[in-house]
Coordinates of C-alpha atoms in Angstrom, one line a residue:
Chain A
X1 CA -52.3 -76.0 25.1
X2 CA -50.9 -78.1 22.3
X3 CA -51.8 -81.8 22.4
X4 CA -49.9 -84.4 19.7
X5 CA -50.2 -87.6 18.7
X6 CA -48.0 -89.1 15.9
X7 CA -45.7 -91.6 14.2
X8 CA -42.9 -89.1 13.6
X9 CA -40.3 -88.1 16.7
X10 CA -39.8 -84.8 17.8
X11 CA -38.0 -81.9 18.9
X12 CA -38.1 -80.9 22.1
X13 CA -36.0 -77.7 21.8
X14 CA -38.5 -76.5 18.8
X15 CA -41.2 -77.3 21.0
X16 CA -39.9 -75.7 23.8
X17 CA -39.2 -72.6 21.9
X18 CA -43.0 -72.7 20.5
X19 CA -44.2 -72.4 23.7
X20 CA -41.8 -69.2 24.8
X21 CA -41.0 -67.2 21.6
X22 CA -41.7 -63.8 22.2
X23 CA -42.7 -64.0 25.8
X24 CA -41.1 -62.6 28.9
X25 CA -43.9 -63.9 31.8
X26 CA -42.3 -67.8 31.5
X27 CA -39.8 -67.7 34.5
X28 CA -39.5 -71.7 34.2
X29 CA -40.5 -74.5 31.6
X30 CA -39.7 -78.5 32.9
X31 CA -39.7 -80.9 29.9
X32 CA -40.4 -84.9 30.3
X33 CA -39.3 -87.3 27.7
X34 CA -39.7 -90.4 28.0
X35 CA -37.9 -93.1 26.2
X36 CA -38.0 -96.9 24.8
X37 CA -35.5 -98.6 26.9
X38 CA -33.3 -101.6 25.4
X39 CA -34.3 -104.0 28.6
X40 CA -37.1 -104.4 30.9
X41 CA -36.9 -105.9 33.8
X42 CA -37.1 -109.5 32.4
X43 CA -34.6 -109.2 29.1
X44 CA -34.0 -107.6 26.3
X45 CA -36.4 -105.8 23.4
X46 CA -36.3 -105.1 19.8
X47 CA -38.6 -102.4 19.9
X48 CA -42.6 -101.3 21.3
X49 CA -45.8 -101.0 19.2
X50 CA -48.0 -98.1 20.6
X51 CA -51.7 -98.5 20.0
X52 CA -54.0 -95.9 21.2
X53 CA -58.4 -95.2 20.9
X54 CA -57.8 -92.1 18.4
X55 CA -60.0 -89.3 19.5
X56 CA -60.0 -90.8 22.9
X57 CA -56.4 -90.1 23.6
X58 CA -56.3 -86.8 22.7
X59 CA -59.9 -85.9 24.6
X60 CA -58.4 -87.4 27.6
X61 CA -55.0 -85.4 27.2
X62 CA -57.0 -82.6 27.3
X63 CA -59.1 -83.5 30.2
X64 CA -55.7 -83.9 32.1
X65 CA -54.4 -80.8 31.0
X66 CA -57.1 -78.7 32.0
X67 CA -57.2 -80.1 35.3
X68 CA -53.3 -79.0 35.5
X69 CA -54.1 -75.4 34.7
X70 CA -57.0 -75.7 37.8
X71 CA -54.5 -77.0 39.7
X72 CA -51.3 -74.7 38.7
X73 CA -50.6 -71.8 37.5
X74 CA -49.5 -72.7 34.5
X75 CA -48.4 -70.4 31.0
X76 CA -48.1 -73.5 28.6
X77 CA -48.6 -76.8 28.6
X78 CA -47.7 -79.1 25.4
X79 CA -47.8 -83.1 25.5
X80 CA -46.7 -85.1 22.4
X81 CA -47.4 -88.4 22.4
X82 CA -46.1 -90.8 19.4
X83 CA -48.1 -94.5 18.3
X84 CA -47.1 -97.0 16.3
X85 CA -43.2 -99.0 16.0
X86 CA -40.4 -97.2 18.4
X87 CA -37.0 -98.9 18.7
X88 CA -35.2 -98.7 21.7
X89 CA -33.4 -95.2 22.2
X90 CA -36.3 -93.4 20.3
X91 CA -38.7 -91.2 21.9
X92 CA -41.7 -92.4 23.4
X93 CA -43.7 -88.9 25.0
X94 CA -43.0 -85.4 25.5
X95 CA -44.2 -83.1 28.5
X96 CA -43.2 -79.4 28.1
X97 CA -44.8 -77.3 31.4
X98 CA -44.3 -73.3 31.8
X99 CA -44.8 -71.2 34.6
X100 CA -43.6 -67.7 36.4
X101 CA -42.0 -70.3 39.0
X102 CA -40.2 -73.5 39.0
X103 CA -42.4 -75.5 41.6
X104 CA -45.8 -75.1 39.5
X105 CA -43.8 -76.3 36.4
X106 CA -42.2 -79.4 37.8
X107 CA -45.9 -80.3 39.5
X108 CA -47.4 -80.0 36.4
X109 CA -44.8 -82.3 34.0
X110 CA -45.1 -85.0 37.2
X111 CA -48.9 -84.9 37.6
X112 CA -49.4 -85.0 33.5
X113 CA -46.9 -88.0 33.5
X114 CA -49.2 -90.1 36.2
X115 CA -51.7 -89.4 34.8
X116 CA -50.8 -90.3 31.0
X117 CA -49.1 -93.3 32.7
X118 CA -52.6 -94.6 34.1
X119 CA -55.6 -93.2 32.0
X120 CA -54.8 -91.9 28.9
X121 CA -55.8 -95.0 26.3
X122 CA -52.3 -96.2 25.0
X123 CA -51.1 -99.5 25.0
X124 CA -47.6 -101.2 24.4
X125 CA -46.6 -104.4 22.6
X126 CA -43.0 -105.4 23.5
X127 CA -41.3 -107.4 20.4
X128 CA -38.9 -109.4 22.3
X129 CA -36.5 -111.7 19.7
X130 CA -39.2 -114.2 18.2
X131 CA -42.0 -112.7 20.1
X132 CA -44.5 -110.2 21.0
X133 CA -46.5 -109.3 24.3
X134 CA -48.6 -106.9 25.7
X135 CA -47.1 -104.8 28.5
X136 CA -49.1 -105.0 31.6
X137 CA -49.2 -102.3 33.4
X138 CA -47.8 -102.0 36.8
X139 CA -48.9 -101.1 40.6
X140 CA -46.8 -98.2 41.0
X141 CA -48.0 -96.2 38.1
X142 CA -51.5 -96.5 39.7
X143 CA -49.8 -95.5 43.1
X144 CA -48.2 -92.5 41.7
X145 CA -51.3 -91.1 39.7
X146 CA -53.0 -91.2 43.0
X147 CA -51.1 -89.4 44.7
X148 CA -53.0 -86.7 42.9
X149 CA -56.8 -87.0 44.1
Chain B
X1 CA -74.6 -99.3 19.3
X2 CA -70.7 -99.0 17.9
X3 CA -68.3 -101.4 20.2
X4 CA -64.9 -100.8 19.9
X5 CA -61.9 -102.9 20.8
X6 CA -57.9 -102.3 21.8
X7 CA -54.9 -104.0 22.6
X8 CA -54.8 -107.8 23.3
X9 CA -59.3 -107.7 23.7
X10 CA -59.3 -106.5 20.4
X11 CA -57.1 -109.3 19.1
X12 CA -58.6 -111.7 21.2
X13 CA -61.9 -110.6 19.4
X14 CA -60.5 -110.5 16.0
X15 CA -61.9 -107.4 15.4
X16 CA -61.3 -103.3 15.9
X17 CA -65.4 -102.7 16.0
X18 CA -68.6 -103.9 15.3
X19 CA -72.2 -102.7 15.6
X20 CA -74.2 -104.6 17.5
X21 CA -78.4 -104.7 18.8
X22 CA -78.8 -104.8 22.5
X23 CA -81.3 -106.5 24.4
X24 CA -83.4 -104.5 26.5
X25 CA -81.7 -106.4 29.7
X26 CA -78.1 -105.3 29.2
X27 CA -78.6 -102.0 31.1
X28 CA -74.8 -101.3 32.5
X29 CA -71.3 -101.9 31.0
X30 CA -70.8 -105.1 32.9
X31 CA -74.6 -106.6 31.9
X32 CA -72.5 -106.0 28.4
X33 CA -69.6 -107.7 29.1
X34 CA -71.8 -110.8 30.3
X35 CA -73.9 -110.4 27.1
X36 CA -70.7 -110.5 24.9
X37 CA -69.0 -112.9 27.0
X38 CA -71.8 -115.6 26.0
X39 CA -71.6 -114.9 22.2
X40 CA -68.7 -117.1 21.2
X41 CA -65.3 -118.4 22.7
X42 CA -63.4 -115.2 21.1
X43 CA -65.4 -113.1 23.2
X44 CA -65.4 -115.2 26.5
X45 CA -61.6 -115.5 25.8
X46 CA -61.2 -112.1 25.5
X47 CA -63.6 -111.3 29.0
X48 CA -62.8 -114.4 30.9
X49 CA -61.2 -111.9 33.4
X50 CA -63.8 -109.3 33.5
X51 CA -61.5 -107.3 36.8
X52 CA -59.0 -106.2 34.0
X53 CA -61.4 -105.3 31.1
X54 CA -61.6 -101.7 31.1
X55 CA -64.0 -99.4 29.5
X56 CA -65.2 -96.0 28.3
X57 CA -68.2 -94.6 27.1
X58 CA -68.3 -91.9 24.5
X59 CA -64.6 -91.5 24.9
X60 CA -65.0 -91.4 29.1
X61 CA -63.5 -93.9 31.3
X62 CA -66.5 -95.9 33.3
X63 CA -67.3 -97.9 35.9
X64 CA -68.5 -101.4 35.2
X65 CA -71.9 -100.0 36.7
X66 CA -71.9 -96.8 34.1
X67 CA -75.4 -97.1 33.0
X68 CA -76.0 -97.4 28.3
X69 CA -78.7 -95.1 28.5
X70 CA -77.4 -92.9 25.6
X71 CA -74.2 -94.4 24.6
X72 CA -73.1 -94.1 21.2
X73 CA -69.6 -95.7 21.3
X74 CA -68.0 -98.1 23.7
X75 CA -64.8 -98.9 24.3
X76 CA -62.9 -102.2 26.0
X77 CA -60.0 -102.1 26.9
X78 CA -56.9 -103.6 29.1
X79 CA -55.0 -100.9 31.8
X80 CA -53.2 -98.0 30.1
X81 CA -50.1 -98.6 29.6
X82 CA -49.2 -95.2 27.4
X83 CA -46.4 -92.5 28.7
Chain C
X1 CA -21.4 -85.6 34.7
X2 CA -21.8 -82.4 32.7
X3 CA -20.9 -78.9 34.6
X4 CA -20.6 -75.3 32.6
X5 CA -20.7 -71.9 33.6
X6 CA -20.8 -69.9 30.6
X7 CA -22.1 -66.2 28.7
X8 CA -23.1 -68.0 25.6
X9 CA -26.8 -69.3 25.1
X10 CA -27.3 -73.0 25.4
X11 CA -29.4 -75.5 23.2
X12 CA -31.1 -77.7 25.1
X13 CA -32.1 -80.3 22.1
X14 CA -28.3 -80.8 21.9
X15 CA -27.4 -81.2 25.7
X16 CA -30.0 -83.5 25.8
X17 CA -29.0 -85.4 22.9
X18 CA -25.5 -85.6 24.3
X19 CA -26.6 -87.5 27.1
X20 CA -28.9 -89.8 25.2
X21 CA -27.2 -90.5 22.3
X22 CA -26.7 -94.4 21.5
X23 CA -27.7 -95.2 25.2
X24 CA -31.0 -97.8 25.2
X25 CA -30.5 -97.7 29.6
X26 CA -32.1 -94.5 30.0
X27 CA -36.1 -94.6 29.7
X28 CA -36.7 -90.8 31.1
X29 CA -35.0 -87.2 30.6
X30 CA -36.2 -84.3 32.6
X31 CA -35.3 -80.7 31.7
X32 CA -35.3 -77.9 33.8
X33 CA -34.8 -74.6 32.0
X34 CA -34.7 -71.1 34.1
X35 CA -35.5 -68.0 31.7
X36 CA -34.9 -64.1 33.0
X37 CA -39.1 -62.8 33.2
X38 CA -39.6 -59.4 32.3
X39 CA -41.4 -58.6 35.1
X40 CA -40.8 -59.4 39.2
X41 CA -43.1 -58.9 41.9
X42 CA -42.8 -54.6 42.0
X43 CA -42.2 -53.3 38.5
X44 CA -40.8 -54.7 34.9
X45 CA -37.2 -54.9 35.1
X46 CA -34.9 -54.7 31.7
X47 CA -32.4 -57.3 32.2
X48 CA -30.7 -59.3 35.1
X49 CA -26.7 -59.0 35.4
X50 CA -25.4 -62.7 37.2
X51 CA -22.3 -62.1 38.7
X52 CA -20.8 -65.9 40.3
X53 CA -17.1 -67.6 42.4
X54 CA -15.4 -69.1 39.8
X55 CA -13.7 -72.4 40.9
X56 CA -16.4 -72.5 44.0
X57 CA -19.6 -72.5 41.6
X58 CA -18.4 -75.3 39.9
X59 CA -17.5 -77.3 43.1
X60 CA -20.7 -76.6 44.7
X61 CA -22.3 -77.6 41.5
X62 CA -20.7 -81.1 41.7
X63 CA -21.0 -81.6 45.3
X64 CA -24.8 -81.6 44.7
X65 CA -25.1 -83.5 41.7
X66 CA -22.7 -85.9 43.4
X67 CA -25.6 -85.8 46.4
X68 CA -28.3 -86.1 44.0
X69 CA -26.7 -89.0 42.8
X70 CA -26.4 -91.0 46.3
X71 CA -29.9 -90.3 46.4
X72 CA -31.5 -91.7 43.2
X73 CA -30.2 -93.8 40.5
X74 CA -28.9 -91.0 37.7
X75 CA -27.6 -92.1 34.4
X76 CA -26.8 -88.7 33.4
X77 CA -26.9 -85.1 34.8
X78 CA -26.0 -81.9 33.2
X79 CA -26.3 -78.4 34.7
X80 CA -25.4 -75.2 33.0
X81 CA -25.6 -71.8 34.8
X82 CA -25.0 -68.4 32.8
X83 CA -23.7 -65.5 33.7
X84 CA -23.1 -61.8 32.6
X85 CA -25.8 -59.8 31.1
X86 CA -29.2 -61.6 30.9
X87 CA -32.5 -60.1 28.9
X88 CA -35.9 -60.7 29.7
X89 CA -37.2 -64.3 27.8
X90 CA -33.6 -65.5 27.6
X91 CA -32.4 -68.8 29.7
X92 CA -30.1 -68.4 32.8
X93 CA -30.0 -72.3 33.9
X94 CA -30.2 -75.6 32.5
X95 CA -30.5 -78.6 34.3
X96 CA -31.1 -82.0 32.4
X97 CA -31.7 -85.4 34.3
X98 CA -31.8 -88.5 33.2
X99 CA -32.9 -92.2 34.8
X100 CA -34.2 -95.5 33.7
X101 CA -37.9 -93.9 35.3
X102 CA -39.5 -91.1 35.9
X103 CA -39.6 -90.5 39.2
X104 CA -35.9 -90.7 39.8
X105 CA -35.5 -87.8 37.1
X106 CA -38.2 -86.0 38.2
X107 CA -37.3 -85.8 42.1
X108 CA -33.1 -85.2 40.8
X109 CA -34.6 -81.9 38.9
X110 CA -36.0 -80.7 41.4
X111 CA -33.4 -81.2 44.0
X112 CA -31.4 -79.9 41.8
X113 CA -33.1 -76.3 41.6
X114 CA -33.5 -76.2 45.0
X115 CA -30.3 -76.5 45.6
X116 CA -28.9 -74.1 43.0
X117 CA -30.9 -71.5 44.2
X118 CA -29.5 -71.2 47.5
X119 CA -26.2 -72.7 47.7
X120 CA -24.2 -72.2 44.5
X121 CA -22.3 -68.7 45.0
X122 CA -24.9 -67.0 42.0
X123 CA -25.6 -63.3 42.2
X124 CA -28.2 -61.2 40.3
X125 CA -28.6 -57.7 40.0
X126 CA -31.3 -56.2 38.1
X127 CA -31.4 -53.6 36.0
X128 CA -34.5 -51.0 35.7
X129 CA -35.0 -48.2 33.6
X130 CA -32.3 -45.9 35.3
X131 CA -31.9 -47.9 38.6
X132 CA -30.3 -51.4 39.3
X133 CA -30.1 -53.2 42.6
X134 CA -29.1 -57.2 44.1
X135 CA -31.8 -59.6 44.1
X136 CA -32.8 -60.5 48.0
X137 CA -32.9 -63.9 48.3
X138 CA -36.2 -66.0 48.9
X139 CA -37.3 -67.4 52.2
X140 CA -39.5 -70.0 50.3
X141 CA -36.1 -70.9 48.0
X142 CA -34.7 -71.5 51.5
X143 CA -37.7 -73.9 52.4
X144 CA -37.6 -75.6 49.2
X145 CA -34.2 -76.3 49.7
X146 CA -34.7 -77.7 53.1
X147 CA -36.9 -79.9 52.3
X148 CA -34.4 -82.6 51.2
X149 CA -32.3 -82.4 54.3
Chain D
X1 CA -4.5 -65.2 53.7
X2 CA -6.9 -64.1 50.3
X3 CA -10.3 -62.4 50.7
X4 CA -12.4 -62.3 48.3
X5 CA -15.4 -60.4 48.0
X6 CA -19.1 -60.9 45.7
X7 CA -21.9 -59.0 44.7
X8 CA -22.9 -56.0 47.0
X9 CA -20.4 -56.5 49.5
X10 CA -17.6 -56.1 46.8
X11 CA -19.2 -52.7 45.6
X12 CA -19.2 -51.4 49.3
X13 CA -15.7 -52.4 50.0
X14 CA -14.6 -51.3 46.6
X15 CA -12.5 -54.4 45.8
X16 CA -12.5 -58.0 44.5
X17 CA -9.9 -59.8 46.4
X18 CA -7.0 -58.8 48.9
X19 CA -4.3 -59.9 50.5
X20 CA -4.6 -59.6 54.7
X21 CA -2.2 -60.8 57.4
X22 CA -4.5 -61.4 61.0
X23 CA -3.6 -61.0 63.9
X24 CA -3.3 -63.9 66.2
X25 CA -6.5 -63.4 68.0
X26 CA -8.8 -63.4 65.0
X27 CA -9.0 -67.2 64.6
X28 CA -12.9 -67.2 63.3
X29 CA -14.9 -66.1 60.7
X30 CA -16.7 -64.0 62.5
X31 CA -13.8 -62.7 64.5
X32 CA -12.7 -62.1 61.2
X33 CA -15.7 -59.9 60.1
X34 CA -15.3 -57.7 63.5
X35 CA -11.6 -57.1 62.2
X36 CA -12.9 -55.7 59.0
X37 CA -15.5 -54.0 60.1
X38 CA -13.0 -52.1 62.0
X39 CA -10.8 -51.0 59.2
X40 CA -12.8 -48.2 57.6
X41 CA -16.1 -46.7 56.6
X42 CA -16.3 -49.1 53.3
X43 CA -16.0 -52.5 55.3
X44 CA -18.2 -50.9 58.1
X45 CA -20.7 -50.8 56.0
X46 CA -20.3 -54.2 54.5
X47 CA -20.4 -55.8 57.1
X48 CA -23.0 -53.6 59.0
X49 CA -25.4 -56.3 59.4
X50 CA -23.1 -59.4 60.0
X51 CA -26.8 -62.0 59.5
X52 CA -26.8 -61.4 56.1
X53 CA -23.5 -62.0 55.0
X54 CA -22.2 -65.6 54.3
X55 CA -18.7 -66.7 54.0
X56 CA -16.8 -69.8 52.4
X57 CA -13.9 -71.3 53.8
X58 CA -11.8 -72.5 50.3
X59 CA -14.9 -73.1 48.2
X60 CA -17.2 -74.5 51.1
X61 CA -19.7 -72.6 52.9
X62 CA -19.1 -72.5 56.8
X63 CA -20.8 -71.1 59.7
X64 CA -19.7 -67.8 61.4
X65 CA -18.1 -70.1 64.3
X66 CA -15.9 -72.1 61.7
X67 CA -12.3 -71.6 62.4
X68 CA -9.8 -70.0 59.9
X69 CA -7.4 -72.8 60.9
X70 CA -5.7 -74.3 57.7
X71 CA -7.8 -71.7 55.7
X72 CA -6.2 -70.3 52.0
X73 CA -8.9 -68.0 50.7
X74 CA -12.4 -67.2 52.8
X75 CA -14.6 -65.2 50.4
X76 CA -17.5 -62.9 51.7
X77 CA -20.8 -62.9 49.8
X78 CA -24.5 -62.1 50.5
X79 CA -27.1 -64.6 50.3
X80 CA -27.3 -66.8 47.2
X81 CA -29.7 -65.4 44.2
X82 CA -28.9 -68.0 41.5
X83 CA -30.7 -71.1 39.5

């Protein structure tokens, strides 16, 4: 497993190539990206400020990917997560899953996503025009991460 | 004991993390956040809502009822809001 | 929407890009990448020839991403599907999603897959050391697929 | 009317496409796939197990009972392997 957390975007097609150079057992890889969006659902934003509990982040990044591979079987898993300023447009995460099979590697990229979503220690700021807040964060996130238990 | 802070309880607090001497009473995570509540407005502004304080313990997510006995580091927190 | 049926390689970074590009609406992008696996269920195999309907692939292609659209609120979709003469690790299918959340891109993917691999007019024949045969199709593609009905 | 043939069913007829003229009584697909059947060894043994051949009515897939009513090009193909 590779786990990531940084300032600087990335590349998803080097990343998905890092996980599947040179190997012939990866029948399917599903990527996630998720993205600062220009609006929520009350305005407009000039960009997000990502703080996370170093150390913790990338513990509990771990935790959830190793409960993945119990889960799935899975042939790589990689999740890049960046922290500090993001404008909208710019890149938030990154979920790369492999498997032999499709259905293992979508699981995977939507379980890891819940789960990052709802308990993996990162918090946004939104810098709206003249002012800053913290995202709360919502009821459905918590819905969809428990799905999983 | 090292107490760390994040997101709008850490700037409530004014700090990122302190060390701090705990009475032999504060047993659990939430006799803690009572303890810290009492210390100074900062700190009851920052736990005046104690149902959407989160917290870890050596890097673990906890219940308020997670017993100290052999914490090193503690975390507060709000709900994630990462991905 | 983006549809191709091609020989050539594709580069994922750069479809994704394509749809992304100077858009602040879209806050998720899922990728789904098929790659030709070495090995199948009874012996290694050496490379996979895809043999399609030209004019029908496409219009089967864009009758489903038209469905997937009435279904969840896309802001983009591209699929890509090869064909010709495949090697073990490289990629026969692309399909890229993209919605304001997750879940909406997520669910498309899959649909997407499912769909793909039992109703667009897609044939493979592998190739073995001296020997090359049709691929049988799947009962369990057939359940995925029905599924979403 | 054009046939058109794919994957494994091509190779046993031993063409891509063709030209036909039916008869009035062949007015379904699968009235259609007896009438080839009947025309020699090679679409005898395409079409020796009618259940696992599909068929497409200009670019859509239909059901054996779909009539050939209207219908420009009907192509014959085994089960989908693609994605």
């Amino acid at each position: 497993m590779t786990i990531r957390l940084q300032r600087e975007a990335f590349d998803i097609g080097r990343e998905i190539d890092a996980m599947t150079r040179g190997r012939t057992d990866i029948g399917a890889v599903v990527t996630f990206t998720g993205i600062c969006r220009g609006t929520e659902d009350d305005g407009p934003i000039a960009a997000l400020t990502l703080e996370h509990y170093p150390g913790m982040a990338e513990e509990e990044i771990a935790r959830h990917i190793a409960e993945a591979e119990r889960r799935w079987p899975l042939l790589g898993v990689t999740v890049i997560h960046r922290y500090g300023r993001i404008e909208p447009g710019e890149t938030i995460v990154l979920v790369v899953t492999a498997s032999s099979h499709r259905q293992a590697a979508f699981a995977a990229g939507e379980f890891l996503m819940d789960y990052l979503k709802t308990r993996a220690p990162f918090w946004k700021r939104e810098e709206r025009t003249g002012d800053t807040r913290w995202v709360e964060a919502k009821d459905d996130d918590d819905e969809a991460a428990a799905r999983w238990r | 004991m090292k107490l760390l802070y994040f997101a709008w309880i850490r700037e409530r607090i004014g700090k990122e993390q302190e060390d701090v001497e705990l009475p032999a009473d504060v047993k659990t995570v939430e006799d803690l956040v009572s303890w810290l509540a009492a210390r100074g407005d900062e700190y009851a502004h920052a736990f005046a809502n104690p149902k959407v304080v989160r917290a870890a313990i050596d890097r673990h997510h906890v219940k308020p009822d997670a017993s100290l006995t052999g914490a090193r580091e503690i975390a507060f927190f709000p709900p994630m809001t990462g991905g």
